[in-house]
CSV table of C-alpha atoms and ligand atoms in Angstrom, one decimal:
chain,number,residue,atom,x,y,z
A,53,UNK,CA,208.9,123.2,111.9
A,54,UNK,CA,206.2,125.3,109.7
A,55,UNK,CA,204.5,121.7,108.6
A,56,UNK,CA,203.4,121.1,112.3
A,57,UNK,CA,200.5,123.5,112.0
A,58,UNK,CA,199.3,122.2,108.7
A,59,UNK,CA,199.6,118.0,110.9
A,60,UNK,CA,197.4,119.4,113.6
A,61,UNK,CA,194.7,121.1,112.0
A,62,UNK,CA,193.9,118.7,109.6
A,63,UNK,CA,193.5,116.4,113.4
A,64,UNK,CA,191.7,118.8,114.5
A,65,UNK,CA,189.1,119.2,111.8
A,66,UNK,CA,188.8,115.3,111.9
A,67,UNK,CA,188.3,115.5,115.5
A,68,UNK,CA,185.8,117.8,114.6
A,69,UNK,CA,183.7,115.9,111.7
A,70,UNK,CA,183.8,112.4,113.3
A,71,UNK,CA,182.6,114.2,116.9
A,72,UNK,CA,179.2,114.8,114.3
A,73,UNK,CA,179.4,112.1,112.5
A,74,UNK,CA,179.1,110.6,115.9
A,75,UNK,CA,176.2,112.6,117.5
A,76,UNK,CA,173.3,111.6,118.1
A,77,UNK,CA,170.9,114.6,117.9
A,78,UNK,CA,167.3,112.4,117.4
A,79,UNK,CA,165.2,113.3,118.9
A,80,UNK,CA,166.1,115.9,120.1
A,81,UNK,CA,167.3,117.0,123.7
A,82,UNK,CA,164.8,119.4,125.6
A,83,UNK,CA,166.8,118.6,129.3
A,84,UNK,CA,164.2,116.7,129.6
A,85,UNK,CA,162.2,113.4,129.2
A,86,UNK,CA,159.2,114.9,128.3
A,87,UNK,CA,156.8,114.1,125.7
A,88,UNK,CA,156.8,116.3,122.7
A,89,UNK,CA,154.6,116.2,119.1
A,90,UNK,CA,153.8,119.1,116.3
A,91,UNK,CA,157.0,121.4,115.4
A,92,UNK,CA,156.5,124.8,114.4
A,93,UNK,CA,159.6,126.1,114.6
A,94,UNK,CA,160.4,129.9,113.4
A,95,UNK,CA,163.1,132.2,113.8
A,96,UNK,CA,162.9,135.5,114.9
A,97,UNK,CA,164.3,138.7,115.4
A,98,UNK,CA,167.6,137.2,117.8
A,99,UNK,CA,168.5,134.8,116.0
A,100,UNK,CA,167.6,131.5,117.6
A,101,UNK,CA,166.3,129.3,117.1
A,102,UNK,CA,162.6,128.4,118.3
A,103,UNK,CA,160.6,125.7,118.3
A,104,UNK,CA,156.2,125.7,119.9
A,105,UNK,CA,154.9,122.7,120.3
A,106,UNK,CA,152.3,120.0,121.6
A,107,UNK,CA,152.8,118.3,125.1
A,108,UNK,CA,152.1,114.9,125.3
A,109,UNK,CA,151.9,113.3,129.4
A,110,UNK,CA,153.3,110.7,130.3
A,111,UNK,CA,151.1,108.0,128.5
A,112,UNK,CA,148.0,109.7,128.0
A,113,UNK,CA,144.6,108.6,126.5
A,114,UNK,CA,143.3,109.6,123.0
A,115,UNK,CA,145.1,113.1,122.7
A,116,UNK,CA,143.9,114.6,125.8
A,117,UNK,CA,146.2,117.4,125.7
A,118,UNK,CA,146.7,120.1,128.4
A,119,UNK,CA,149.3,122.3,127.1
A,120,UNK,CA,151.9,123.8,125.4
A,121,UNK,CA,156.0,124.3,125.6
A,122,UNK,CA,157.9,126.4,123.5
A,123,UNK,CA,161.7,125.7,123.2
A,124,UNK,CA,164.6,127.4,121.9
A,125,UNK,CA,168.6,126.7,120.9
A,126,UNK,CA,171.2,129.0,119.1
A,127,UNK,CA,172.3,125.8,117.5
A,128,UNK,CA,170.1,122.9,117.2
A,129,UNK,CA,171.9,121.1,119.8
A,130,UNK,CA,171.5,123.1,123.7
A,131,UNK,CA,167.5,123.4,123.9
A,132,UNK,CA,166.2,125.2,126.9
A,133,UNK,CA,162.3,124.4,127.6
A,134,UNK,CA,161.5,127.5,128.5
A,135,UNK,CA,158.1,125.9,129.9
A,136,UNK,CA,154.5,125.7,129.6
A,137,UNK,CA,153.3,129.0,126.9
A,138,UNK,CA,149.6,128.4,127.4
A,139,UNK,CA,148.0,126.0,129.1
A,140,UNK,CA,144.3,124.8,129.1
A,141,UNK,CA,143.4,125.9,132.3
A,142,UNK,CA,144.3,129.7,131.2
A,143,UNK,CA,141.1,129.3,128.7
A,144,UNK,CA,137.5,130.3,129.4
A,145,UNK,CA,136.0,127.8,126.7
A,146,UNK,CA,138.3,124.9,126.7
A,147,UNK,CA,139.4,122.7,129.8
A,148,UNK,CA,141.6,119.9,127.2
A,149,UNK,CA,142.6,118.9,123.4
A,150,UNK,CA,145.4,121.1,123.7
A,151,UNK,CA,146.7,120.4,120.0
A,152,UNK,CA,149.0,121.4,116.9
A,153,UNK,CA,150.1,125.0,117.8
A,154,UNK,CA,151.2,127.8,115.2
A,155,UNK,CA,153.3,131.1,116.0
A,156,UNK,CA,153.8,134.4,113.9
A,157,UNK,CA,156.0,137.8,115.5
A,158,UNK,CA,153.9,140.7,114.3
A,159,UNK,CA,153.4,144.5,115.0
A,160,UNK,CA,155.9,143.9,117.7
A,161,UNK,CA,154.5,141.2,119.1
A,162,UNK,CA,154.1,136.8,119.4
A,163,UNK,CA,150.3,135.4,118.5
A,164,UNK,CA,150.9,131.7,119.4
A,165,UNK,CA,146.9,130.1,117.7
A,166,UNK,CA,146.7,127.4,118.4
A,167,UNK,CA,142.8,124.5,118.5
A,168,UNK,CA,141.7,123.7,121.6
A,169,UNK,CA,138.7,121.9,122.6
A,170,UNK,CA,136.7,120.1,125.1
A,171,UNK,CA,134.1,117.4,125.6
A,172,UNK,CA,134.7,113.5,125.4
A,173,UNK,CA,135.0,111.8,121.6
A,174,UNK,CA,133.3,108.3,121.0
A,175,UNK,CA,134.9,106.4,119.4
A,176,UNK,CA,132.7,103.6,119.5
A,177,UNK,CA,129.4,105.4,119.4
A,178,UNK,CA,131.1,108.5,117.4
A,179,UNK,CA,126.6,110.2,117.4
A,180,UNK,CA,127.3,110.1,121.7
A,181,UNK,CA,130.5,112.3,121.2
A,182,UNK,CA,130.5,116.4,123.1
A,183,UNK,CA,134.1,116.6,122.2
A,184,UNK,CA,134.6,120.1,119.8
A,185,UNK,CA,137.7,122.3,119.5
A,186,UNK,CA,138.4,126.2,118.5
A,187,UNK,CA,141.2,127.9,116.9
A,188,UNK,CA,141.8,130.5,119.6
A,189,UNK,CA,144.7,133.5,119.5
A,190,UNK,CA,146.9,134.1,122.3
A,191,UNK,CA,149.6,137.2,122.5
A,192,UNK,CA,152.6,138.6,124.6
A,193,UNK,CA,155.5,140.5,124.3
A,194,UNK,CA,157.9,137.5,123.9
A,195,UNK,CA,158.2,134.6,122.4
A,196,UNK,CA,159.0,132.3,125.1
A,197,UNK,CA,155.0,134.1,126.3
A,198,UNK,CA,153.1,133.3,128.9
A,199,UNK,CA,151.1,134.2,126.2
A,200,UNK,CA,147.0,135.2,126.6
A,201,UNK,CA,143.4,135.0,124.7
A,202,UNK,CA,142.9,138.0,124.6
A,203,UNK,CA,139.3,137.7,123.1
A,204,UNK,CA,138.4,135.2,125.8
A,205,UNK,CA,136.9,133.2,122.6
A,206,UNK,CA,138.2,131.0,119.9
A,207,UNK,CA,138.0,132.9,116.5
A,208,UNK,CA,136.0,130.1,115.5
A,209,UNK,CA,134.4,126.6,116.4
A,210,UNK,CA,132.8,125.7,112.5
A,211,UNK,CA,134.0,124.9,110.1
A,212,UNK,CA,136.1,122.0,112.0
A,213,UNK,CA,139.3,124.1,114.3
A,214,UNK,CA,143.0,122.0,113.9
A,215,UNK,CA,145.9,122.6,113.1
A,216,UNK,CA,146.6,126.6,112.1
A,217,UNK,CA,149.6,127.2,110.8
A,218,UNK,CA,149.4,131.5,110.7
A,219,UNK,CA,151.5,132.9,107.9
A,220,UNK,CA,153.1,136.4,107.5
A,221,UNK,CA,154.2,137.5,104.9
A,222,UNK,CA,156.9,140.0,103.0
A,223,UNK,CA,154.3,142.3,102.9
A,224,UNK,CA,153.3,142.6,106.7
A,225,UNK,CA,149.7,140.6,105.7
A,226,UNK,CA,149.3,137.7,108.1
A,227,UNK,CA,147.7,134.1,105.9
A,228,UNK,CA,145.3,131.2,107.9
A,229,UNK,CA,145.6,127.9,106.9
A,230,UNK,CA,143.8,125.3,108.4
A,231,UNK,CA,142.8,121.6,107.1
A,232,UNK,CA,138.8,121.8,106.8
A,233,UNK,CA,136.7,118.0,107.2
A,234,UNK,CA,135.1,117.3,103.7
A,235,UNK,CA,137.9,117.6,102.5
A,236,UNK,CA,137.9,121.3,101.6
A,237,UNK,CA,141.7,123.7,102.2
A,238,UNK,CA,140.9,126.7,103.4
A,239,UNK,CA,142.8,129.7,104.0
A,240,UNK,CA,141.6,132.6,105.8
A,241,UNK,CA,143.7,136.8,105.8
A,242,UNK,CA,144.0,137.4,110.1
A,243,UNK,CA,142.5,140.7,110.3
A,244,UNK,CA,145.0,143.3,110.5
A,245,UNK,CA,144.8,143.2,114.3
A,246,UNK,CA,144.7,139.7,114.7
A,247,UNK,CA,141.8,139.6,116.5
A,248,UNK,CA,139.6,138.2,113.9
A,249,UNK,CA,139.8,136.1,110.9
A,250,UNK,CA,138.5,138.2,107.1
A,251,UNK,CA,136.1,135.1,106.0
A,252,UNK,CA,137.1,131.5,104.4
A,253,UNK,CA,138.9,131.0,101.0
A,254,UNK,CA,138.4,127.1,99.7
A,255,UNK,CA,142.4,126.8,97.6
A,256,UNK,CA,142.4,125.3,94.5
A,257,UNK,CA,144.4,123.4,94.7
A,258,UNK,CA,145.1,121.6,91.1
A,259,UNK,CA,142.8,119.1,91.2
A,260,UNK,CA,144.6,117.1,94.0
A,261,UNK,CA,143.3,116.5,97.5
A,262,UNK,CA,143.6,113.9,99.6
A,263,UNK,CA,142.8,113.1,103.6
A,264,UNK,CA,145.3,116.3,105.2
A,265,UNK,CA,145.6,117.6,108.2
A,266,UNK,CA,149.3,119.9,110.2
A,267,UNK,CA,149.7,122.2,106.6
A,268,UNK,CA,152.9,124.9,106.7
A,269,UNK,CA,153.5,127.2,104.3
A,270,UNK,CA,156.7,129.5,103.7
A,271,UNK,CA,157.7,131.2,101.1
A,272,UNK,CA,161.2,131.1,99.1
A,273,UNK,CA,163.2,132.8,97.0
A,274,UNK,CA,159.0,134.1,96.3
A,275,UNK,CA,157.4,131.0,95.7
A,276,UNK,CA,155.1,129.3,98.3
A,277,UNK,CA,155.5,126.0,98.9
A,278,UNK,CA,152.2,124.6,100.9
A,279,UNK,CA,153.4,121.6,102.9
A,280,UNK,CA,151.2,118.7,105.0
A,281,UNK,CA,151.4,114.8,106.3
A,282,UNK,CA,149.0,113.3,103.4
A,283,UNK,CA,146.9,110.6,104.7
A,284,UNK,CA,148.0,112.5,108.5
A,285,UNK,CA,150.7,110.4,107.5
A,286,UNK,CA,153.5,111.3,105.1
A,287,UNK,CA,154.8,115.3,104.2
A,288,UNK,CA,154.2,116.5,100.3
A,289,UNK,CA,154.5,119.6,99.2
A,290,UNK,CA,152.6,122.5,96.6
A,291,UNK,CA,154.1,124.9,95.0
A,292,UNK,CA,152.4,128.6,93.7
A,293,UNK,CA,153.3,132.3,93.2
A,294,UNK,CA,150.6,133.7,96.0
A,295,UNK,CA,149.1,133.1,99.3
A,296,UNK,CA,146.5,131.5,97.7
A,297,UNK,CA,147.1,129.7,95.4
A,298,UNK,CA,145.7,128.1,93.3
A,299,UNK,CA,149.0,125.0,93.7
A,300,UNK,CA,150.4,123.0,92.3
A,301,UNK,CA,151.4,119.3,93.9
A,302,UNK,CA,155.1,118.4,93.4
A,303,UNK,CA,155.3,115.3,95.9
A,304,UNK,CA,156.7,113.8,98.7
A,305,UNK,CA,159.2,114.7,101.5
A,306,UNK,CA,159.1,111.9,103.9
A,307,UNK,CA,158.1,109.2,103.9
A,308,UNK,CA,154.8,108.0,106.4
A,309,UNK,CA,156.2,105.6,109.9
A,310,UNK,CA,154.6,102.6,110.8
A,311,UNK,CA,151.3,104.5,109.5
A,312,UNK,CA,151.3,107.1,112.2
A,313,UNK,CA,150.4,110.2,112.4
A,314,UNK,CA,153.6,112.6,110.8
A,315,UNK,CA,152.3,116.5,112.1
A,316,UNK,CA,155.8,118.4,110.7
A,317,UNK,CA,157.5,122.7,110.6
A,318,UNK,CA,159.4,124.1,107.8
A,319,UNK,CA,162.0,126.7,108.6
A,320,UNK,CA,165.4,128.0,107.3
A,321,UNK,CA,168.0,128.5,109.9
A,322,UNK,CA,172.0,130.6,110.0
A,323,UNK,CA,172.0,129.5,106.1
A,324,UNK,CA,170.8,125.7,106.3
A,325,UNK,CA,166.6,124.6,105.7
A,326,UNK,CA,165.4,122.6,109.0
A,327,UNK,CA,162.6,120.1,108.9
A,328,UNK,CA,161.3,119.4,112.3
A,329,UNK,CA,159.4,115.9,113.1
A,330,UNK,CA,157.5,113.7,115.5
A,331,UNK,CA,158.0,109.6,115.4
A,332,UNK,CA,156.7,107.4,117.6
A,333,UNK,CA,159.1,106.0,120.2
A,334,UNK,CA,158.8,103.4,122.7
A,335,UNK,CA,159.7,104.8,126.6
A,336,UNK,CA,160.9,101.5,127.3
A,337,UNK,CA,161.1,103.9,131.0
A,338,UNK,CA,157.9,105.0,130.3
A,339,UNK,CA,155.6,102.6,132.5
A,340,UNK,CA,153.0,102.5,129.9
A,341,UNK,CA,155.8,100.9,127.5
A,342,UNK,CA,154.1,102.7,123.9
A,343,UNK,CA,155.3,104.4,121.3
A,344,UNK,CA,155.1,108.6,122.3
A,345,UNK,CA,155.9,110.9,120.1
A,346,UNK,CA,158.8,113.4,120.4
A,347,UNK,CA,160.5,115.7,118.0
A,348,UNK,CA,163.4,115.5,115.7
A,349,UNK,CA,164.5,117.2,113.1
A,350,UNK,CA,166.3,116.8,109.9
A,351,UNK,CA,168.5,118.8,107.1
A,352,UNK,CA,166.2,120.0,103.7
A,353,UNK,CA,167.8,120.4,100.3
A,354,UNK,CA,165.9,122.0,98.0
A,355,UNK,CA,167.4,121.4,94.1
A,356,UNK,CA,168.0,124.0,92.0
A,357,UNK,CA,164.9,124.1,90.1
A,358,UNK,CA,162.8,125.0,93.2
A,359,UNK,CA,161.7,121.8,94.9
A,360,UNK,CA,162.6,119.6,98.3
A,361,UNK,CA,164.6,116.3,97.9
A,362,UNK,CA,162.8,113.2,100.2
A,363,UNK,CA,164.7,113.5,104.4
A,364,UNK,CA,165.1,110.1,105.5
A,365,UNK,CA,164.7,110.2,108.8
A,366,UNK,CA,168.0,109.7,111.2
A,367,UNK,CA,169.6,109.5,114.4
A,368,UNK,CA,172.0,111.3,113.6
A,369,UNK,CA,169.4,114.9,112.6
A,370,UNK,CA,170.7,117.9,112.8
A,371,UNK,CA,173.7,119.4,115.6
A,372,UNK,CA,175.3,119.5,114.9
A,373,UNK,CA,175.9,122.3,112.9
A,374,UNK,CA,178.9,122.7,111.2
A,375,UNK,CA,182.2,125.2,111.0
A,376,UNK,CA,182.0,127.7,109.9
A,377,UNK,CA,184.0,127.3,106.7
A,378,UNK,CA,184.4,123.3,107.1
A,379,UNK,CA,183.2,120.9,105.1
A,380,UNK,CA,179.3,121.7,103.7
B,73,FUB,O1,148.8,116.5,118.7
B,73,FUB,C1,147.4,116.0,118.1
B,73,FUB,C2,147.2,116.0,116.7
B,73,FUB,O2,148.0,115.0,116.6
B,73,FUB,C3,147.5,117.5,115.6
B,73,FUB,O3,146.6,118.1,116.0
B,73,FUB,C4,147.8,116.0,114.8
B,73,FUB,O4,148.6,116.5,113.6
B,73,FUB,C5,147.9,115.4,114.6
B,73,FUB,O5,149.7,115.9,115.2
């Protein structure tokens, strides 16, 4: 008789393990067929994972995007779509190009930083283009918004304004990282009230500055990591002992796929490091049948020396998290 529990528990572990293996968590299930891109993952004080994302309209033209969504989860499997946390229709200065956002918590408020713009890009005759973009900042008492544009104007429109990354260091200083045309990799400290920037500084990237967009900065064990889609597609990274650099190139995290852009974020959640990114997948149920973007996630692992192990795209992704005390 005393053997019985021992037989039952291994069986339970086995079925839990099989469920884990068989579970396909990618792309993330946001409860609908919503097309999403440019995930910016953050864990706030309530311990939930929040993902701030661009929203690709079904079969949209040329990245014409109108709002941003926020999703949250307690386990990375069951997600809540909190809806649009901000839309270009709420802005005085833009009506399009709701591109890759980021978020931060400071001064008891949640901040949402975003690119948006107006006009049309003429890809055949670029000189005829009327498109321009700016970076806006909005504020809310809630991590899910709605966020309000407190300035009513972009923080700047030149230099090139897209893909802001807002990193708040342990001392409370907020740094804004942006890609710029001409291969200048810029950082600006934000004013304490988060309503202006103190001016751009060109960072020393150790002599290696490929074309890039979508930078992301995080800190682990006192080391700053600057990660980005190299040539807009291959995720790679640098490290530094300061948020301002100089930075040292460290190599590739995730290879490119189908010559398509990738955009990512890296965040610690319940002791595990998570890489959020997007994939371009054909949706057979869609009228246009073309590849559209959806957000995925993978576990990310560090070596003992702090370098990042390469990550491969999987169907299983990150869910469900192993049970506490279970196999790693
Ligand atoms: O989603 C629009 C643009 O595509 C983003 O700003 C870039 O990072 C790329 O993902």
